[in-house]
Tab-separated table of C-alpha atoms and ligand atoms in Angstrom:
chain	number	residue	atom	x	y	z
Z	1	UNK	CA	-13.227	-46.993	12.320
Z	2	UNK	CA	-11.557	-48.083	9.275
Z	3	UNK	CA	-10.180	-45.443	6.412
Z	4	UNK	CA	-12.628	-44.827	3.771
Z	5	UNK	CA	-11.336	-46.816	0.527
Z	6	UNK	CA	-10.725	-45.073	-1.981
Z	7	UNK	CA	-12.409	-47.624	-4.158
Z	8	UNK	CA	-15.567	-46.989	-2.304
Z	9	UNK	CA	-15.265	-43.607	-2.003
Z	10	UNK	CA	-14.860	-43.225	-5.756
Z	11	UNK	CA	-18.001	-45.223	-5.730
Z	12	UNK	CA	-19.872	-43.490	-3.308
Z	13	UNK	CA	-18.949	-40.383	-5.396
Z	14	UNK	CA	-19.622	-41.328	-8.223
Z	15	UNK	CA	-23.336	-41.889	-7.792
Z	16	UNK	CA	-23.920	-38.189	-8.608
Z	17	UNK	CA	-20.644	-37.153	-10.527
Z	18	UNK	CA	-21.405	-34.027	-9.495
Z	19	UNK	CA	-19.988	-34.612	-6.535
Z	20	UNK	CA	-17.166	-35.623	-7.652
Z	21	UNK	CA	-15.980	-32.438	-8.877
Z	22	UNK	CA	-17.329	-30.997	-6.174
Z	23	UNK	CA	-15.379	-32.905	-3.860
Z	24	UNK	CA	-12.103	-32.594	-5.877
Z	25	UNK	CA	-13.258	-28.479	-6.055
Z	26	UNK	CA	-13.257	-28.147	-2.231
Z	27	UNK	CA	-10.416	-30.286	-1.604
Z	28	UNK	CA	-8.604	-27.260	-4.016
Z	29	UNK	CA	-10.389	-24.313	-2.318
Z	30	UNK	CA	-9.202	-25.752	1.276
Z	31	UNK	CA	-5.844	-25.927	-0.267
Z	32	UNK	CA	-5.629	-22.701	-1.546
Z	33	UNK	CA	-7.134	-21.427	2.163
Z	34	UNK	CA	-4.201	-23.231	4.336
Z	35	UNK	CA	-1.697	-21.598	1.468
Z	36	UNK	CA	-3.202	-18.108	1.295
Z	37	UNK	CA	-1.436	-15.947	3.988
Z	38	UNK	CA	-1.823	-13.780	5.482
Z	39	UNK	CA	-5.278	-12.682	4.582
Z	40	UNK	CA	-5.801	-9.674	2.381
Z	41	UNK	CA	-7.094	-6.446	4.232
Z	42	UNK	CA	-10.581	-5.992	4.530
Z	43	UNK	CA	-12.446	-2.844	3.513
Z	44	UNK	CA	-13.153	-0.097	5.573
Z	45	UNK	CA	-16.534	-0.852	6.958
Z	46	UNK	CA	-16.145	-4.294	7.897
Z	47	UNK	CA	-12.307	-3.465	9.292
Z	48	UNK	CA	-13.475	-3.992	12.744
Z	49	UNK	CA	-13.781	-7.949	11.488
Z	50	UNK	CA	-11.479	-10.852	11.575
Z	51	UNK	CA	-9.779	-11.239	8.438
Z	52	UNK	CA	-8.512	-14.483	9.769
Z	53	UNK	CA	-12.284	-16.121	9.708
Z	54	UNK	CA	-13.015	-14.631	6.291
Z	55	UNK	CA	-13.101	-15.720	2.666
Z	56	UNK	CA	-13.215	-12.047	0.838
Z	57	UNK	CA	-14.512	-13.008	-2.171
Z	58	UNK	CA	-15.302	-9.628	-2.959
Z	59	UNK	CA	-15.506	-6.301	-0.858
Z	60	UNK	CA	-19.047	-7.093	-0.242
Z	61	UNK	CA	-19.240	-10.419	0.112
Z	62	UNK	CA	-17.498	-12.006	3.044
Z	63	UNK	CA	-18.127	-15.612	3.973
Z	64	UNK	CA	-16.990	-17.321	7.162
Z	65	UNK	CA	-14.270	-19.697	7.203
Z	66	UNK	CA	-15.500	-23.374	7.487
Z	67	UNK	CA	-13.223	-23.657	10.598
Z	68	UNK	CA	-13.997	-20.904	11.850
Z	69	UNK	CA	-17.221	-21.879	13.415
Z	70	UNK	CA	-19.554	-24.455	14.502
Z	71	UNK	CA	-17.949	-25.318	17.889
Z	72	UNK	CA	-20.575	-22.885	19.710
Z	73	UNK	CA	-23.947	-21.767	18.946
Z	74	UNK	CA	-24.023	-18.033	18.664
Z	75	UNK	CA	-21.718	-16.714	15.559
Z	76	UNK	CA	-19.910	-13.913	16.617
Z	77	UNK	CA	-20.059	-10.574	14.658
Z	78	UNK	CA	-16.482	-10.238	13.651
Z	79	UNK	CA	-16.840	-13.787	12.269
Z	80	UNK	CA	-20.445	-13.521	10.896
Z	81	UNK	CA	-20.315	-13.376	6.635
Z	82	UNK	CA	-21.454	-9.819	4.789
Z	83	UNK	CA	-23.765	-9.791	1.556
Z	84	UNK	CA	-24.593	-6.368	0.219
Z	85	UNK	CA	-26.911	-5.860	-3.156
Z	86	UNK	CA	-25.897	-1.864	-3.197
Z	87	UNK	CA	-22.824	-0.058	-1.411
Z	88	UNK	CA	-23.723	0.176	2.004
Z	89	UNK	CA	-25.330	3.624	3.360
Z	90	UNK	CA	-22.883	6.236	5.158
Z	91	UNK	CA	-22.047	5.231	8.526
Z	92	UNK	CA	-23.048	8.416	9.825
Z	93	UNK	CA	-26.699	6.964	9.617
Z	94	UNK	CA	-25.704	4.969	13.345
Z	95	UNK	CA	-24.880	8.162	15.040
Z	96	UNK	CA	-27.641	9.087	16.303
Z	97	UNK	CA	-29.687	5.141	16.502
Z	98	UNK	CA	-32.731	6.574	17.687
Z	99	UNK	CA	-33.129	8.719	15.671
Z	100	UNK	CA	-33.741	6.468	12.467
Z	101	UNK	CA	-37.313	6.671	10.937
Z	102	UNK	CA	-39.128	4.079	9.332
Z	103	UNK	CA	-42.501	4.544	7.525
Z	104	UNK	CA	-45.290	1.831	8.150
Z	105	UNK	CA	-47.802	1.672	5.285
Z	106	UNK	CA	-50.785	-0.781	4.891
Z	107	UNK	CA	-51.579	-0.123	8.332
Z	108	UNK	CA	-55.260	2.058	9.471
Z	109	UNK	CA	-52.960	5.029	10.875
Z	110	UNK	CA	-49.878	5.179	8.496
Z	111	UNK	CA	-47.259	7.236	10.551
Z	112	UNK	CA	-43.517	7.179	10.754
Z	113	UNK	CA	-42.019	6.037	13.788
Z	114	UNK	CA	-38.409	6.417	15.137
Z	115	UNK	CA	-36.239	4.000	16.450
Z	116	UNK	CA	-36.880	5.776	20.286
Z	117	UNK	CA	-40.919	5.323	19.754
Z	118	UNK	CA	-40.374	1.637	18.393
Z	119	UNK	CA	-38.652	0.830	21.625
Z	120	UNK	CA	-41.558	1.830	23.673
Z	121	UNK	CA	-43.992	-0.679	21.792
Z	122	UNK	CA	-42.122	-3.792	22.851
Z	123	UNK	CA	-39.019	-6.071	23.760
Z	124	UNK	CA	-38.908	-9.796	21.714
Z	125	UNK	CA	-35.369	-11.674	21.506
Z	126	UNK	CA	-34.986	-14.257	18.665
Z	127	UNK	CA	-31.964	-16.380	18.109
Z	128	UNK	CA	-32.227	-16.890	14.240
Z	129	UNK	CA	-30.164	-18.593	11.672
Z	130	UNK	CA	-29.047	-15.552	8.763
Z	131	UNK	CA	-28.214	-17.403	5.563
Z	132	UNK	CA	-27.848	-15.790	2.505
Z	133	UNK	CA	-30.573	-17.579	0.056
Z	134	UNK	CA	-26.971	-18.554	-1.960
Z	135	UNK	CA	-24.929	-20.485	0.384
Z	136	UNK	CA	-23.649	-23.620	-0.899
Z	137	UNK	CA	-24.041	-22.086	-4.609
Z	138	UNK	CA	-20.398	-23.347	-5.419
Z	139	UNK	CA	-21.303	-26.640	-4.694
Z	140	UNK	CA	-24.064	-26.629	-7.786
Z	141	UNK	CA	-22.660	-28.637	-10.722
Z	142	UNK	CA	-23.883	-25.772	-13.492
Z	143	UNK	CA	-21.625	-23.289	-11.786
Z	144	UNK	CA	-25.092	-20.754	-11.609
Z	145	UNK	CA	-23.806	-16.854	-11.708
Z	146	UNK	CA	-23.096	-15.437	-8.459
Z	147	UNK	CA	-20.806	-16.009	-5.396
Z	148	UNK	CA	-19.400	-19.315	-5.201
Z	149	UNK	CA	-20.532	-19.388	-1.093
Z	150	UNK	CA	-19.628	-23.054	0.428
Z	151	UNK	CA	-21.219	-23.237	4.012
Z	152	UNK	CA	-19.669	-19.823	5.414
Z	153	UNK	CA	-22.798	-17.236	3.919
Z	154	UNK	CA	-24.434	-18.184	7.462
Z	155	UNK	CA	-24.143	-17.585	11.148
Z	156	UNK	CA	-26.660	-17.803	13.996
Z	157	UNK	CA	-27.274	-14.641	15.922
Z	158	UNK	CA	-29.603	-13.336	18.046
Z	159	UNK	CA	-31.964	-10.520	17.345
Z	160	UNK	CA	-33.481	-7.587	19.831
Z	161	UNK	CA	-36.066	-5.547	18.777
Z	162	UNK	CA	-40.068	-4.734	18.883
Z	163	UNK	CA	-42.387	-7.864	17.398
Z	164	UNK	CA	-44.187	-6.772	14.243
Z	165	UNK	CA	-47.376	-7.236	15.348
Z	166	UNK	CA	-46.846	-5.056	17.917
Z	167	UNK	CA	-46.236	-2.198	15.932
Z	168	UNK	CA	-49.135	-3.234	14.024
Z	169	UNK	CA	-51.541	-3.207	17.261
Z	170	UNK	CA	-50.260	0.517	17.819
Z	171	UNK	CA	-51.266	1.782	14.516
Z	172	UNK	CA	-54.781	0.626	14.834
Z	173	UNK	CA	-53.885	-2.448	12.737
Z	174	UNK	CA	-54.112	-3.748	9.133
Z	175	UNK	CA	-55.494	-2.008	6.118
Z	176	UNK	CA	-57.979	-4.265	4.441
Z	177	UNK	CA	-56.593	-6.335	1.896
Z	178	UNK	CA	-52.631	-7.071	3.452
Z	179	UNK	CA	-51.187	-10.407	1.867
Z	180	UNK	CA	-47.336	-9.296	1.841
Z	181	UNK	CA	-45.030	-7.719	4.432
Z	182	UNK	CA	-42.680	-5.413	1.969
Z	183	UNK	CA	-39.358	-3.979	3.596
Z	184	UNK	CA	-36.765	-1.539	2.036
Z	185	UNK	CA	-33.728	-0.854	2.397
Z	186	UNK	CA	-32.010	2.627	3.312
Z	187	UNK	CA	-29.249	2.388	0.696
Z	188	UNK	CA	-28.700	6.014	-1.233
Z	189	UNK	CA	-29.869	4.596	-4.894
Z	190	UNK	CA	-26.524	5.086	-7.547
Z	191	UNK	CA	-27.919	7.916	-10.103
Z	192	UNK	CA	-29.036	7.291	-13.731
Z	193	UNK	CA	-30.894	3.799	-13.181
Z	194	UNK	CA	-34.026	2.905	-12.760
Z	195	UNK	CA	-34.940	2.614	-9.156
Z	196	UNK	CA	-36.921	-0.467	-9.261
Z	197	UNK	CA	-33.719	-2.300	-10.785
Z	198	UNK	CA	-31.673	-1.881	-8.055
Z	199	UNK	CA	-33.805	-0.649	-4.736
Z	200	UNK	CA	-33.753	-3.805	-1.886
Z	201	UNK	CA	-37.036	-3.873	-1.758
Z	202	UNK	CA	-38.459	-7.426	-0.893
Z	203	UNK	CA	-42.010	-9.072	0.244
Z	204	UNK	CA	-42.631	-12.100	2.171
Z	205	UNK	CA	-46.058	-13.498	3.169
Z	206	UNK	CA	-48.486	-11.953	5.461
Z	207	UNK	CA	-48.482	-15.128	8.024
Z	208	UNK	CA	-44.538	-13.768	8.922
Z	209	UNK	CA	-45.947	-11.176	11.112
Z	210	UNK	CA	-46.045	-14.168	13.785
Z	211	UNK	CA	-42.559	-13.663	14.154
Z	212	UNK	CA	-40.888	-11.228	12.698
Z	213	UNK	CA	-38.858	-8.314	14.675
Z	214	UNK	CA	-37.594	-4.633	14.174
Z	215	UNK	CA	-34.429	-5.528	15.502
Z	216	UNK	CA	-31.800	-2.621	16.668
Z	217	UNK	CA	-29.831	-5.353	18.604
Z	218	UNK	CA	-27.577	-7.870	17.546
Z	219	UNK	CA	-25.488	-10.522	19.873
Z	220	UNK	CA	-26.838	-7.837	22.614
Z	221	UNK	CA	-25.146	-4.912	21.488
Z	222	UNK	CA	-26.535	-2.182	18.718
Z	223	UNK	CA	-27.235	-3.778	15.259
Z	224	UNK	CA	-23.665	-3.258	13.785
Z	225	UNK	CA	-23.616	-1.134	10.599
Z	226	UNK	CA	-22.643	-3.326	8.090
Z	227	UNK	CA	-25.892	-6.102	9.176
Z	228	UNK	CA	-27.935	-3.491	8.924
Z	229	UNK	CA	-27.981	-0.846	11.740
Z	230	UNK	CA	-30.171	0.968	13.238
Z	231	UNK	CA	-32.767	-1.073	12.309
Z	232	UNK	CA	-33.064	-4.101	10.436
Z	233	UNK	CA	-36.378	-6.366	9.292
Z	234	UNK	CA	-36.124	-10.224	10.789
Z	235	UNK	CA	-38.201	-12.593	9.317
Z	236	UNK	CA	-36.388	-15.451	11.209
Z	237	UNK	CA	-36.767	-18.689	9.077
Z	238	UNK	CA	-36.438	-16.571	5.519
Z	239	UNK	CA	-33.630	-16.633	3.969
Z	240	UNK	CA	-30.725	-13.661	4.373
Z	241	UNK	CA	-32.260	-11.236	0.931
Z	242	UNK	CA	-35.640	-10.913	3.153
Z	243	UNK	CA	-34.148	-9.161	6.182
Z	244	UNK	CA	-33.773	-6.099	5.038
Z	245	UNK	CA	-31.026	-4.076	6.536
Z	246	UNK	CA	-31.287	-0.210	7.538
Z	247	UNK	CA	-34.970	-0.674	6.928
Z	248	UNK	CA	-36.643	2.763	6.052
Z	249	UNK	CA	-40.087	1.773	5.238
Z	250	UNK	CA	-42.433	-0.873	5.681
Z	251	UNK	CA	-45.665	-1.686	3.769
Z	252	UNK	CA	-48.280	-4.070	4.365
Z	253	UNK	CA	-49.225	-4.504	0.751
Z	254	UNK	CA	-51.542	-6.572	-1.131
Z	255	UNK	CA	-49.476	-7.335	-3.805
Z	256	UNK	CA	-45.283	-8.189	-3.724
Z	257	UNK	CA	-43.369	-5.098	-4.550
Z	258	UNK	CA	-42.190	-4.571	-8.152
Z	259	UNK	CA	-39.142	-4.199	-7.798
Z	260	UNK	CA	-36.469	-6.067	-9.794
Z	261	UNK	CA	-34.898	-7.854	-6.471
Z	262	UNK	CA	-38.641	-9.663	-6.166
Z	263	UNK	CA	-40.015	-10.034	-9.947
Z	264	UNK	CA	-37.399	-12.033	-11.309
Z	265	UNK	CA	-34.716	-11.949	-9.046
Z	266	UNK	CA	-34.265	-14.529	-6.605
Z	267	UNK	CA	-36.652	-17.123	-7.870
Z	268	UNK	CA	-36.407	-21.075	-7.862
Z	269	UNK	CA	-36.492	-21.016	-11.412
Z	270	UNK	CA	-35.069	-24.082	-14.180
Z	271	UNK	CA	-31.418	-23.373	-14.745
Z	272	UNK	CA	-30.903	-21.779	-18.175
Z	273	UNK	CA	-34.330	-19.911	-17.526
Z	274	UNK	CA	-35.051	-16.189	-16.232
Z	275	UNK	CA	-36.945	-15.544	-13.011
Z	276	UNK	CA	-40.514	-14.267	-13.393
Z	277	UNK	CA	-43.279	-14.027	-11.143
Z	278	UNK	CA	-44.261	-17.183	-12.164
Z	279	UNK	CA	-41.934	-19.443	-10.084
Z	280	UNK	CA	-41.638	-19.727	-6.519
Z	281	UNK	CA	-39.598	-16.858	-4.514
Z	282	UNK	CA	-37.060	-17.593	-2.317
Z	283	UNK	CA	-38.658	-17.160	1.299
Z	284	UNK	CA	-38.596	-19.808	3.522
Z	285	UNK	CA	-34.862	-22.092	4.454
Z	286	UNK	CA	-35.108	-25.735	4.229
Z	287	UNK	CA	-33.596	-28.291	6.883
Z	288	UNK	CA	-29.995	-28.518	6.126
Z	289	UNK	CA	-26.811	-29.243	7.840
Z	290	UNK	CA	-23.315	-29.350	7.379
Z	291	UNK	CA	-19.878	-30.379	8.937
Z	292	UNK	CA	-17.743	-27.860	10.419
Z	293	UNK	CA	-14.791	-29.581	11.675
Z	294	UNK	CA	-12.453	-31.153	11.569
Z	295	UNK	CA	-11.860	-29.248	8.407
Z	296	UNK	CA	-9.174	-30.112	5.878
Z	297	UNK	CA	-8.157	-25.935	6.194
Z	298	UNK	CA	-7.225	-25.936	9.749
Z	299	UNK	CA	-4.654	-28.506	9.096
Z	300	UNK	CA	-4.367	-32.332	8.660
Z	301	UNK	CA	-6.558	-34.654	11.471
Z	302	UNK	CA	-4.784	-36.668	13.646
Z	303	UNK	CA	-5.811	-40.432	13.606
Z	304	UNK	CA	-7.293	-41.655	17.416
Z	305	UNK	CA	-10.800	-40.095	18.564
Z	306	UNK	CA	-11.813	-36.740	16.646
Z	307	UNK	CA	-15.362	-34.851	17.190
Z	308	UNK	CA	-16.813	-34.552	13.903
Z	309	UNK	CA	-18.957	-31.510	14.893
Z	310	UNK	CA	-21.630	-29.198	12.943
Z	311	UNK	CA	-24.766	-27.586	12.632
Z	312	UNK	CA	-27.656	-28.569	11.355
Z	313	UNK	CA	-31.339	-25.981	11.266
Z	314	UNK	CA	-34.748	-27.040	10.159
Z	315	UNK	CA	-35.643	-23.636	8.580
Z	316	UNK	CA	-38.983	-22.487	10.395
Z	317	UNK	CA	-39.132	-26.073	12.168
Z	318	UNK	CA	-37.390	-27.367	14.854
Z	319	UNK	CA	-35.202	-30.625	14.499
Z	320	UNK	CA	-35.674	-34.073	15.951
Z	321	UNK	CA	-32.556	-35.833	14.424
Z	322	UNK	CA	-29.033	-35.478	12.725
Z	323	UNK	CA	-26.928	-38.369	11.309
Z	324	UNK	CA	-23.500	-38.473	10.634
Z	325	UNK	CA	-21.428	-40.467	8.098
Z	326	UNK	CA	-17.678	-40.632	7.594
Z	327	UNK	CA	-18.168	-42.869	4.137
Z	328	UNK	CA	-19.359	-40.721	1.971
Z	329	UNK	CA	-23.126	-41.642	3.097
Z	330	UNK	CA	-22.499	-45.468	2.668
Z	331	UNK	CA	-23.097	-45.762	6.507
Z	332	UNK	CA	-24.755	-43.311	8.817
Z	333	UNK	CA	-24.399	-43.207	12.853
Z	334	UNK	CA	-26.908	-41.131	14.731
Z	335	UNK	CA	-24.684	-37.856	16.005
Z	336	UNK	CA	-25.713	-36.083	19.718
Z	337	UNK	CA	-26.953	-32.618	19.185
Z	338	UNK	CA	-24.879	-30.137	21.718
Z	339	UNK	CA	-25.337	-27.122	23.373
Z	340	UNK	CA	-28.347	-25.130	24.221
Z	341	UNK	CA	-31.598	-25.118	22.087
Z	342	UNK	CA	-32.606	-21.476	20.985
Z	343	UNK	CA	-35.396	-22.127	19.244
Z	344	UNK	CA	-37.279	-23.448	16.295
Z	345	UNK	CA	-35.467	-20.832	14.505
Z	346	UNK	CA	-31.597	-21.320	15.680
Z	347	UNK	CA	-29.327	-23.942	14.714
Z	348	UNK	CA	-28.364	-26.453	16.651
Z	349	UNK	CA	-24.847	-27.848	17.026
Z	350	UNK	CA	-24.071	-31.513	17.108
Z	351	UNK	CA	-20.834	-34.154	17.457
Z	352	UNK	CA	-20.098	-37.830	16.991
Z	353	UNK	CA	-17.011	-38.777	18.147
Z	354	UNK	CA	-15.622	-41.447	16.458
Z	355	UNK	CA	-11.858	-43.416	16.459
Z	356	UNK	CA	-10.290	-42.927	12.744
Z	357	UNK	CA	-7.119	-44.678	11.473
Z	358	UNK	CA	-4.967	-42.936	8.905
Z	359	UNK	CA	-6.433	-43.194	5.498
Z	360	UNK	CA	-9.247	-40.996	3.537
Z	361	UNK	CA	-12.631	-40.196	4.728
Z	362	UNK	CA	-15.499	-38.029	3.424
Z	363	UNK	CA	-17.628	-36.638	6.026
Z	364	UNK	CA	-21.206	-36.162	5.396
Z	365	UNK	CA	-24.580	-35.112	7.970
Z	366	UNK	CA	-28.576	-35.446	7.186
Z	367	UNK	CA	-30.951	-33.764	9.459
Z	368	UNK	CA	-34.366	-34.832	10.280
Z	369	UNK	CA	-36.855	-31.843	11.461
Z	370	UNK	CA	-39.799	-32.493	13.425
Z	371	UNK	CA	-42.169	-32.671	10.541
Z	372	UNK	CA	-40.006	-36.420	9.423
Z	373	UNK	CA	-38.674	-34.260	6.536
Z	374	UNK	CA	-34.486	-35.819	5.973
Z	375	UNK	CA	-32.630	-32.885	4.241
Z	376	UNK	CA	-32.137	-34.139	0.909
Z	377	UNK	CA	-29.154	-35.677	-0.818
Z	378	UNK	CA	-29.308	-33.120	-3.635
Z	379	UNK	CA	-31.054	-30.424	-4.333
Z	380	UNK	CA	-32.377	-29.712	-7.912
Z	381	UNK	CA	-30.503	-27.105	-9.204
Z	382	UNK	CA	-32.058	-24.262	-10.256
Z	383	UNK	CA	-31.259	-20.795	-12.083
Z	384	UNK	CA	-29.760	-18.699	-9.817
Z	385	UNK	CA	-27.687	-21.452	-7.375
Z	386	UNK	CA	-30.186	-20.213	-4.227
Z	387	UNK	CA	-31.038	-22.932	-1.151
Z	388	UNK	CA	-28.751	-25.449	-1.587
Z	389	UNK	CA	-28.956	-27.686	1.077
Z	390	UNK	CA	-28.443	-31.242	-0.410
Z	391	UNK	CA	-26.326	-33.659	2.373
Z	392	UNK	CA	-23.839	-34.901	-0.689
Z	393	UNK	CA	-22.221	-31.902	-1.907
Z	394	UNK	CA	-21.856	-30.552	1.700
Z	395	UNK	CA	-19.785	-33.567	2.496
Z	396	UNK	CA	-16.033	-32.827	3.495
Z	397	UNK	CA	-13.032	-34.923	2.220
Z	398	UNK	CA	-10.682	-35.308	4.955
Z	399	UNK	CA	-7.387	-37.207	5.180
Z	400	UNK	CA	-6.138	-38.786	8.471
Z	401	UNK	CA	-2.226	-39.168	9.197
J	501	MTE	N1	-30.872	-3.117	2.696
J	501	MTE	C1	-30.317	-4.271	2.362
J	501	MTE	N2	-30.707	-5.385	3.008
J	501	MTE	C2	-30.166	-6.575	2.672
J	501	MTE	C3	-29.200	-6.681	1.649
J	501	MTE	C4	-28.802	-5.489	0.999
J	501	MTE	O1	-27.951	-5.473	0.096
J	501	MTE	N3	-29.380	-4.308	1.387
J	501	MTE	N4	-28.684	-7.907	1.314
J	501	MTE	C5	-29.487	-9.070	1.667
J	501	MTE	C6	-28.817	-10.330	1.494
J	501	MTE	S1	-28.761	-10.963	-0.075
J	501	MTE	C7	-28.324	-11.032	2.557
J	501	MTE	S2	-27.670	-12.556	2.360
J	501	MTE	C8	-28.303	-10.457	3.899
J	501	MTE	C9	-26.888	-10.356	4.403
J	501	MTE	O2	-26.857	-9.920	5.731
J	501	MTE	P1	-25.491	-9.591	6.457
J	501	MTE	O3	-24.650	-8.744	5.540
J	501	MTE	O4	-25.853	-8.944	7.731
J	501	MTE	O5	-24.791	-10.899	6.689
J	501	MTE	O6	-28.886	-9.182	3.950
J	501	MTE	C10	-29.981	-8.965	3.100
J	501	MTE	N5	-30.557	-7.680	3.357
J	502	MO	MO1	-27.982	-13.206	0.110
């Protein structure tokens, strides 16, 4: 294929010109990546990760390197990207797994139940895309508050544990009136502030109990610490803020919990606008996809055949298409999706190999899931930066010698 012309790429750009800057702002973070060396330590509790995969952006958010995956379809843990809301609880709270209690309200015999009796209710195994509700925030034009994730606040693992419902079943099943499945998190609360402004508390929709786990597994071994061990809520298809990590109680409840996290936090509200209950909350992932390789930060691309490779997920649907496009999204070629097919609730990877001369291209993918929806080519933005999964800001400059 021939280079991209710059002439046509500054056209293609230009059609949103916030792309644009978004393209020349990537083009500077993957600079600043290949320069930055070696990476900085990272903090105790995620030491046992690879700082070489990681953007730190802060000692509790980690994001995976572009690079640094896409080319299977399991993320492994050392690689997979860290978001905590509070400090994370001691890590003496793993030593003894089985031992962790979690209280389930809402139910017709309310009891708490240990990790040991939870494992004698059931086995389910989900592969599951985890993706914080603010990846691809730094590709919004506004520059919305928060981290400035690019694709990396995601990874696909897979998940152990007992099915909800099951647990549900055992304890005689719901209380009248159940519309929300509320989870909280085990986090020691820091003294002298209001509970409910801080607590990760969070409620999804009743109709989640379909699929959602108690997981104590991870990747087949224990649920590491810092995702959440022992035990962590899964509501596979719901964005990352809704699996709630060392989950210590869980409440069928007929309205969503109070709590700050859920009342105005993370809710698709008009930029320059606060959340309130009024606006829709961030639950459920759209179909997105994005380009993994080759990525400007792992070093300049070689002209003759490359795989342009990714992953694309369809959010709580499975996918029936992915396109590819090395013009900006002049021109799009039908990619082959790779590898095996987890689920509904996985992503899958996929590659187009194509023959590139030296010269500039910009990379771009749109997936299809099986309901016809395309991802879209932008999404609106909205107050806090969360779901960003439009095709044109996820595109990838790259430059082939
Ligand atoms: N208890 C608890 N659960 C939590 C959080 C938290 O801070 N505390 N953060 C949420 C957010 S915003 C995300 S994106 C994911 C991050 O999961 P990970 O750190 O395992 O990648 O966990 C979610 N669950
Ligand atoms: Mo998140």
């Amino acid at each position: 294929m021939k280079p991209h012309s710059p002439d046509l790429a500054r056209r293609g750009l230009l059609a949103g010109s916030a792309t644009a800057l978004a393209s020349v702002g990537l083009a500077r973070v993957a600079q600043a990546q290949t320069a930055a060396a070696p990476a900085k330590p990272l903090p105790g509790y995620v030491a046992w990760k690879n700082p070489d995969h990681l953007i730190m952006h802060t000692g509790n958010t980690l994001e995976t390197k572009r690079s640094a995956f896409g080319t299977s379809v399991i993320t492994p843990a050392e690689r997979l990207y860290v978001r905590n809301n509070l400090p994370a609880p001691d890590v003496a709270i793993v030593a003894n797994r089985d031992a962790w209690a979690v209280a389930i309200e809402g139910v017709r015999q309310p009891r708490t139940l240990s990790v040991a009796e939870l494992k004698t209710l059931g086995i389910e195994t989900v592969a599951a895309v985890l993706q914080c509700s603010g990846n691809g925030r730094g590709y919004f034009a506004g520059k919305p508050s928060g981290t400035k994730w690019q694709v990396g606040a995601a990874g696909c693992v897979i998940w152990s544990g007992v099915p909800l419902r099951n647990v549900v079943a055992a304890l005689g099943g719901l209380a009248d009136g159940a519309r929300f499945i509320t989870g909280t998190g085990g986090e020691q609360l820091p003294a002298g502030l209001d509970p409910k402004d801080v607590i990760v508390e969070r409620s999804v929709p009743i109709k989640a109990l379909d699929d959602a786990l108690l997981a104590w597994e991870m990747n087949g071994e224990p649920v590491p610490h810092a995702h959440g061990g022992p035990l962590r809520l899964i509501v596979p298809g719901y964005s990352g803020v809704n699996n709630i990590k060392y989950v210590k109680r869980l409440a069928f409840t007929a309205a969503e919990t109070d709590a700050k996290i859920q009342r105005t936090g993370y809710r698709m509200s008009p930029p320059g606008t606060k959340g309130d209950p009024s606006f829709p909350a961030v639950w459920e992932m759209d179909v997105k996809s994005w380009i993994n390789g080759p990525a400007p930060e792992a070093g300049p691309v070689k002209a003759g055949w490359v795989q342009i490779h990714g992953v694309a997920m369809g959010g709580t649907r499975a996918l029936r298409r992915i396109d590819v496009s090395v013009d900006g999204g002049q021109t799009w070629k039908e990619a082959r999706f790779v590898g095996p097919d987890l689920g509904r609730f996985a992503w899958r990877q996929f590659v187009l190999p194509v023959k590139l001369e030296p010269g500039q291209y910009v990379l771009a993918s749109r997936a299809q899931d099986t309901q016809f929806n395309w991802q879209v080519e932008a999404t609106p933005e909205n107050a806090g930066g969360f779901l960003n999964s439009g095709w044109r800001v996820h595109a990838l400059p790259i430059t082939v010698v």
